mmCIF file of C-alpha atoms in Angstrom:
data_model
loop_
_atom_site.group_PDB
_atom_site.id
_atom_site.type_symbol
_atom_site.label_atom_id
_atom_site.label_comp_id
_atom_site.label_asym_id
_atom_site.label_seq_id
_atom_site.Cartn_x
_atom_site.Cartn_y
_atom_site.Cartn_z
ATOM 1 C CA LYS A 1139 -15.588 -10.472 -6.000
ATOM 2 C CA ALA A 1140 -13.887 -7.086 -6.001
ATOM 3 C CA GLY A 1141 -12.912 -5.608 -2.679
ATOM 4 C CA VAL A 1142 -13.336 -2.094 -1.377
ATOM 5 C CA THR A 1143 -11.759 0.401 -3.743
ATOM 6 C CA GLN A 1144 -10.492 3.772 -2.618
ATOM 7 C CA THR A 1145 -9.252 6.579 -4.807
ATOM 8 C CA PRO A 1146 -6.914 8.323 -4.944
ATOM 9 C CA ARG A 1147 -4.361 6.197 -3.101
ATOM 10 C CA TYR A 1148 -1.968 9.066 -2.460
ATOM 11 C CA LEU A 1149 -2.372 12.801 -2.574
ATOM 12 C CA ILE A 1150 -0.568 15.910 -1.434
ATOM 13 C CA LYS A 1151 -2.364 19.125 -0.599
ATOM 14 C CA THR A 1152 -1.467 22.410 1.022
ATOM 15 C CA ARG A 1153 -3.046 24.020 4.063
ATOM 16 C CA GLY A 1154 -6.348 25.681 3.352
ATOM 17 C CA GLN A 1155 -7.197 23.519 0.361
ATOM 18 C CA GLN A 1156 -9.977 20.979 0.296
ATOM 19 C CA VAL A 1157 -9.934 17.325 -0.689
ATOM 20 C CA THR A 1158 -12.469 14.727 -1.776
ATOM 21 C CA LEU A 1159 -11.857 11.007 -1.325
ATOM 22 C CA SER A 1160 -13.875 8.280 -2.955
ATOM 23 C CA CYS A 1161 -14.842 4.783 -1.845
ATOM 24 C CA SER A 1162 -16.566 2.015 -3.770
ATOM 25 C CA PRO A 1163 -17.797 -0.721 -1.424
ATOM 26 C CA ILE A 1164 -17.956 -4.427 -2.088
ATOM 27 C CA SER A 1165 -20.839 -5.209 -4.404
ATOM 28 C CA GLY A 1166 -24.010 -5.656 -2.382
ATOM 29 C CA HIS A 1167 -22.692 -3.870 0.685
ATOM 30 C CA ARG A 1168 -24.866 -0.978 1.752
ATOM 31 C CA SER A 1169 -22.881 0.445 4.657
ATOM 32 C CA VAL A 1170 -19.761 2.533 4.270
ATOM 33 C CA SER A 1171 -17.708 3.756 7.214
ATOM 34 C CA TRP A 1172 -14.787 6.137 7.175
ATOM 35 C CA TYR A 1173 -11.832 6.096 9.563
ATOM 36 C CA GLN A 1174 -8.769 8.257 10.024
ATOM 37 C CA GLN A 1175 -5.576 6.420 10.963
ATOM 38 C CA THR A 1176 -2.536 8.182 12.386
ATOM 39 C CA PRO A 1177 0.460 6.756 14.272
ATOM 40 C CA GLY A 1178 -0.418 8.656 17.426
ATOM 41 C CA GLN A 1179 -4.200 8.261 17.559
ATOM 42 C CA GLY A 1180 -4.745 4.966 15.793
ATOM 43 C CA LEU A 1181 -8.021 4.347 13.964
ATOM 44 C CA GLN A 1182 -10.598 7.023 14.677
ATOM 45 C CA PHE A 1183 -14.193 6.784 13.494
ATOM 46 C CA LEU A 1184 -15.376 9.567 11.223
ATOM 47 C CA PHE A 1185 -18.851 8.522 10.095
ATOM 48 C CA GLU A 1186 -21.001 5.711 8.743
ATOM 49 C CA TYR A 1187 -23.419 5.903 5.846
ATOM 50 C CA PHE A 1188 -26.182 3.424 5.196
ATOM 51 C CA SER A 1189 -28.797 3.749 2.471
ATOM 52 C CA GLU A 1190 -27.562 7.247 1.635
ATOM 53 C CA THR A 1191 -28.075 8.453 5.218
ATOM 54 C CA GLN A 1192 -25.424 9.300 7.778
ATOM 55 C CA ARG A 1193 -26.092 6.907 10.644
ATOM 56 C CA ASN A 1194 -23.343 7.838 13.047
ATOM 57 C CA LYS A 1195 -20.684 10.477 13.343
ATOM 58 C CA GLY A 1196 -17.456 10.545 15.285
ATOM 59 C CA ASN A 1197 -15.892 13.414 17.133
ATOM 60 C CA PHE A 1198 -14.471 15.373 14.211
ATOM 61 C CA PRO A 1199 -15.022 19.018 13.287
ATOM 62 C CA GLY A 1200 -17.534 20.046 10.676
ATOM 63 C CA ARG A 1201 -14.746 20.403 8.108
ATOM 64 C CA PHE A 1202 -15.098 16.650 7.663
ATOM 65 C CA SER A 1203 -18.179 15.656 5.744
ATOM 66 C CA GLY A 1204 -19.377 12.832 3.592
ATOM 67 C CA ARG A 1205 -22.158 11.468 1.493
ATOM 68 C CA GLN A 1206 -23.345 8.246 -0.036
ATOM 69 C CA PHE A 1207 -24.905 7.736 -3.421
ATOM 70 C CA SER A 1208 -27.701 5.420 -4.457
ATOM 71 C CA ASN A 1209 -25.175 2.838 -5.715
ATOM 72 C CA SER A 1210 -23.617 2.822 -2.188
ATOM 73 C CA ARG A 1211 -20.449 4.551 -3.344
ATOM 74 C CA SER A 1212 -19.318 7.145 -0.839
ATOM 75 C CA GLU A 1213 -17.224 10.275 -0.800
ATOM 76 C CA MET A 1214 -15.724 12.170 2.072
ATOM 77 C CA ASN A 1215 -14.623 15.764 1.914
ATOM 78 C CA VAL A 1216 -12.246 17.711 4.110
ATOM 79 C CA SER A 1217 -12.307 21.468 3.738
ATOM 80 C CA THR A 1218 -9.761 24.030 4.889
ATOM 81 C CA LEU A 1219 -7.062 21.434 5.343
ATOM 82 C CA GLU A 1220 -4.763 21.620 8.350
ATOM 83 C CA LEU A 1221 -1.368 19.996 8.859
ATOM 84 C CA GLY A 1222 -2.935 17.655 11.409
ATOM 85 C CA ASP A 1223 -5.231 16.221 8.760
ATOM 86 C CA SER A 1224 -2.296 14.321 7.299
ATOM 87 C CA ALA A 1225 -3.283 10.698 7.749
ATOM 88 C CA LEU A 1226 -4.368 7.481 6.127
ATOM 89 C CA TYR A 1227 -8.106 7.602 5.462
ATOM 90 C CA LEU A 1228 -9.657 4.175 5.428
ATOM 91 C CA CYS A 1229 -13.028 3.268 4.066
ATOM 92 C CA ALA A 1230 -14.763 0.094 5.198
ATOM 93 C CA SER A 1231 -17.897 -1.516 3.855
ATOM 94 C CA SER A 1232 -20.371 -3.861 5.447
ATOM 95 C CA PRO A 1233 -23.446 -5.641 4.045
ATOM 96 C CA VAL A 1234 -25.677 -4.126 6.715
ATOM 97 C CA GLN A 1235 -25.332 -1.419 9.331
ATOM 98 C CA VAL A 1236 -22.162 -1.951 11.330
ATOM 99 C CA ALA A 1237 -24.122 -2.081 14.582
ATOM 100 C CA ASN A 1238 -25.811 -5.254 13.316
ATOM 101 C CA THR A 1239 -22.691 -7.117 12.252
ATOM 102 C CA GLY A 1240 -19.418 -5.634 13.419
ATOM 103 C CA GLU A 1241 -17.559 -7.016 10.410
ATOM 104 C CA LEU A 1242 -15.832 -4.337 8.413
ATOM 105 C CA PHE A 1243 -14.088 -4.889 5.087
ATOM 106 C CA PHE A 1244 -11.433 -2.252 4.637
ATOM 107 C CA GLY A 1245 -10.035 -0.681 1.513
ATOM 108 C CA GLU A 1246 -6.336 0.031 1.038
ATOM 109 C CA GLY A 1247 -6.795 3.630 2.104
ATOM 110 C CA SER A 1248 -6.044 7.088 0.779
ATOM 111 C CA ARG A 1249 -2.883 8.603 2.191
ATOM 112 C CA LEU A 1250 -3.230 12.362 2.508
ATOM 113 C CA THR A 1251 -0.264 14.605 3.140
ATOM 114 C CA VAL A 1252 -0.914 18.255 3.963
ATOM 115 C CA LEU A 1253 2.016 20.624 3.521
ATOM 116 C CA GLN B 1372 -9.867 7.669 29.643
ATOM 117 C CA LYS B 1373 -9.756 6.322 26.100
ATOM 118 C CA GLU B 1374 -12.733 4.262 25.020
ATOM 119 C CA VAL B 1375 -10.550 1.327 23.965
ATOM 120 C CA GLU B 1376 -7.049 0.914 25.335
ATOM 121 C CA GLN B 1377 -4.310 -1.475 24.355
ATOM 122 C CA ASN B 1378 -0.684 -1.849 25.311
ATOM 123 C CA SER B 1379 1.074 -0.292 22.342
ATOM 124 C CA GLY B 1380 3.985 -2.678 22.642
ATOM 125 C CA PRO B 1381 5.915 -3.601 20.711
ATOM 126 C CA LEU B 1382 5.545 -7.181 21.829
ATOM 127 C CA SER B 1383 8.197 -9.637 20.751
ATOM 128 C CA VAL B 1384 7.905 -13.406 21.171
ATOM 129 C CA PRO B 1385 9.951 -16.331 19.835
ATOM 130 C CA GLU B 1386 8.489 -18.616 17.215
ATOM 131 C CA GLY B 1387 6.306 -21.288 18.800
ATOM 132 C CA ALA B 1388 5.527 -19.264 21.918
ATOM 133 C CA ILE B 1389 2.168 -17.911 23.058
ATOM 134 C CA ALA B 1390 1.513 -14.245 22.328
ATOM 135 C CA SER B 1391 -0.906 -12.499 24.668
ATOM 136 C CA LEU B 1392 -2.573 -9.260 23.612
ATOM 137 C CA ASN B 1393 -4.742 -7.270 25.985
ATOM 138 C CA CYS B 1394 -7.447 -4.657 25.686
ATOM 139 C CA THR B 1395 -9.701 -2.741 28.081
ATOM 140 C CA TYR B 1396 -12.756 -0.667 27.252
ATOM 141 C CA SER B 1397 -14.687 2.054 29.002
ATOM 142 C CA ASP B 1398 -18.340 1.467 28.088
ATOM 143 C CA ARG B 1399 -19.839 -1.089 30.476
ATOM 144 C CA GLY B 1400 -22.802 -1.520 28.123
ATOM 145 C CA SER B 1401 -20.713 -2.787 25.188
ATOM 146 C CA GLN B 1402 -21.727 -6.214 23.932
ATOM 147 C CA SER B 1403 -19.644 -6.856 20.805
ATOM 148 C CA PHE B 1404 -15.874 -7.206 20.643
ATOM 149 C CA PHE B 1405 -13.505 -7.850 17.764
ATOM 150 C CA TRP B 1406 -9.862 -8.363 16.929
ATOM 151 C CA TYR B 1407 -8.469 -7.081 13.648
ATOM 152 C CA ARG B 1408 -5.008 -7.762 12.259
ATOM 153 C CA GLN B 1409 -3.127 -5.194 10.200
ATOM 154 C CA TYR B 1410 0.035 -6.107 8.361
ATOM 155 C CA SER B 1411 2.471 -3.296 7.695
ATOM 156 C CA GLY B 1412 1.263 -1.195 4.784
ATOM 157 C CA LYS B 1413 -2.000 -3.096 4.539
ATOM 158 C CA SER B 1414 -5.537 -2.523 5.734
ATOM 159 C CA PRO B 1415 -7.067 -4.176 8.819
ATOM 160 C CA GLU B 1416 -8.825 -7.528 8.500
ATOM 161 C CA LEU B 1417 -11.154 -9.204 10.979
ATOM 162 C CA ILE B 1418 -9.767 -12.314 12.666
ATOM 163 C CA MET B 1419 -12.015 -12.875 15.707
ATOM 164 C CA SER B 1420 -15.280 -11.748 17.213
ATOM 165 C CA ILE B 1421 -16.597 -12.488 20.703
ATOM 166 C CA TYR B 1422 -19.877 -11.582 22.364
ATOM 167 C CA SER B 1423 -20.143 -13.729 25.522
ATOM 168 C CA ASN B 1424 -17.987 -13.996 28.612
ATOM 169 C CA GLY B 1425 -15.389 -16.736 28.416
ATOM 170 C CA ASP B 1426 -13.162 -18.096 25.709
ATOM 171 C CA LYS B 1427 -13.696 -18.503 21.986
ATOM 172 C CA GLU B 1428 -11.215 -20.564 20.027
ATOM 173 C CA ASP B 1429 -10.499 -20.490 16.301
ATOM 174 C CA GLY B 1430 -7.458 -22.476 15.259
ATOM 175 C CA ARG B 1431 -4.402 -21.026 16.948
ATOM 176 C CA PHE B 1432 -6.350 -17.965 18.111
ATOM 177 C CA THR B 1433 -8.319 -17.686 21.356
ATOM 178 C CA ALA B 1434 -10.307 -14.609 22.290
ATOM 179 C CA GLN B 1435 -11.184 -14.103 25.949
ATOM 180 C CA LEU B 1436 -13.848 -11.758 27.299
ATOM 181 C CA ASN B 1437 -14.574 -10.617 30.842
ATOM 182 C CA LYS B 1438 -17.362 -8.026 30.806
ATOM 183 C CA ALA B 1439 -17.235 -7.482 34.568
ATOM 184 C CA SER B 1440 -13.612 -6.399 34.277
ATOM 185 C CA GLN B 1441 -14.200 -4.739 30.879
ATOM 186 C CA TYR B 1442 -11.318 -6.741 29.501
ATOM 187 C CA VAL B 1443 -10.722 -8.534 26.199
ATOM 188 C CA SER B 1444 -7.658 -10.500 25.227
ATOM 189 C CA LEU B 1445 -6.310 -12.433 22.272
ATOM 190 C CA LEU B 1446 -3.986 -15.393 22.647
ATOM 191 C CA ILE B 1447 -2.005 -16.678 19.699
ATOM 192 C CA ARG B 1448 -0.637 -20.165 20.279
ATOM 193 C CA ASP B 1449 2.374 -21.564 18.420
ATOM 194 C CA SER B 1450 3.189 -18.078 17.120
ATOM 195 C CA GLN B 1451 4.617 -17.934 13.617
ATOM 196 C CA PRO B 1452 6.679 -15.207 11.920
ATOM 197 C CA SER B 1453 3.669 -14.697 9.644
ATOM 198 C CA ASP B 1454 1.716 -13.549 12.720
ATOM 199 C CA SER B 1455 3.939 -10.464 12.931
ATOM 200 C CA ALA B 1456 1.516 -7.572 12.546
ATOM 201 C CA THR B 1457 -0.372 -4.942 14.507
ATOM 202 C CA TYR B 1458 -3.416 -6.295 16.308
ATOM 203 C CA LEU B 1459 -6.322 -3.921 16.796
ATOM 204 C CA CYS B 1460 -8.941 -4.401 19.470
ATOM 205 C CA ALA B 1461 -12.349 -3.085 18.426
ATOM 206 C CA VAL B 1462 -15.439 -2.567 20.561
ATOM 207 C CA MET B 1463 -18.962 -1.671 19.469
ATOM 208 C CA ILE B 1464 -19.730 1.458 21.505
ATOM 209 C CA ARG B 1465 -23.053 3.218 20.959
ATOM 210 C CA ASN B 1466 -23.462 1.548 17.534
ATOM 211 C CA ASP B 1467 -19.992 2.661 16.388
ATOM 212 C CA MET B 1468 -16.949 0.450 15.977
ATOM 213 C CA ARG B 1469 -14.201 1.990 18.097
ATOM 214 C CA PHE B 1470 -10.621 0.816 17.809
ATOM 215 C CA GLY B 1471 -7.692 0.742 20.167
ATOM 216 C CA ALA B 1472 -4.339 2.106 19.039
ATOM 217 C CA GLY B 1473 -3.110 -1.415 18.347
ATOM 218 C CA THR B 1474 -0.333 -3.654 19.647
ATOM 219 C CA ARG B 1475 2.539 -4.397 17.323
ATOM 220 C CA LEU B 1476 3.598 -8.035 17.537
ATOM 221 C CA THR B 1477 6.879 -9.413 16.238
ATOM 222 C CA VAL B 1478 7.459 -13.160 16.162
ATOM 223 C CA LYS B 1479 11.153 -13.966 15.894
ATOM 224 C CA PRO B 1480 12.272 -17.169 14.120
#
């Protein structure tokens, strides 16, 4: 059974640009959550999507957005990139809404560097 | 106050010793608690979950929960070098999984 797949794995952008990251969950999983991981702040929750609907959102500015498609694949977008957006972005899938299980299966992450 | 707090460490123990990892949380209404392990350069993986006060054992791992004190801990008995990793405490807060910053554990042979 394939795991959670994130693309691209590494990318470099400059301030002001925008970026789109992609996540394919484990087959059959309907929930996709996104996290930002930095050395100083640790893992911070961005949002969760379930059945194409955003279920929860963390405390991030509106520049961070996402969506989920009917096949459960998800994308997140960051517009007007800032230096502080440099981080590892982790996607995690779950068979049901996270609130009902708590078990997250993480992808390898997309490492974003903003210059 | 952070929602989930852990001692950042690093924590170093000799092989065969007991490693003790601690975590406190701010939301008194939280009911679900988890420990994830993250090896360097890898993604987190779930190792333990606990929902009731007391101890829960799984092999060499024991999770302890005290809701009155808003405290969760993870004990690793007979620590092995392969246990060297960052351990993340996670708490379900308002239907979101919130993580602590993690404690880096090194087990020395």
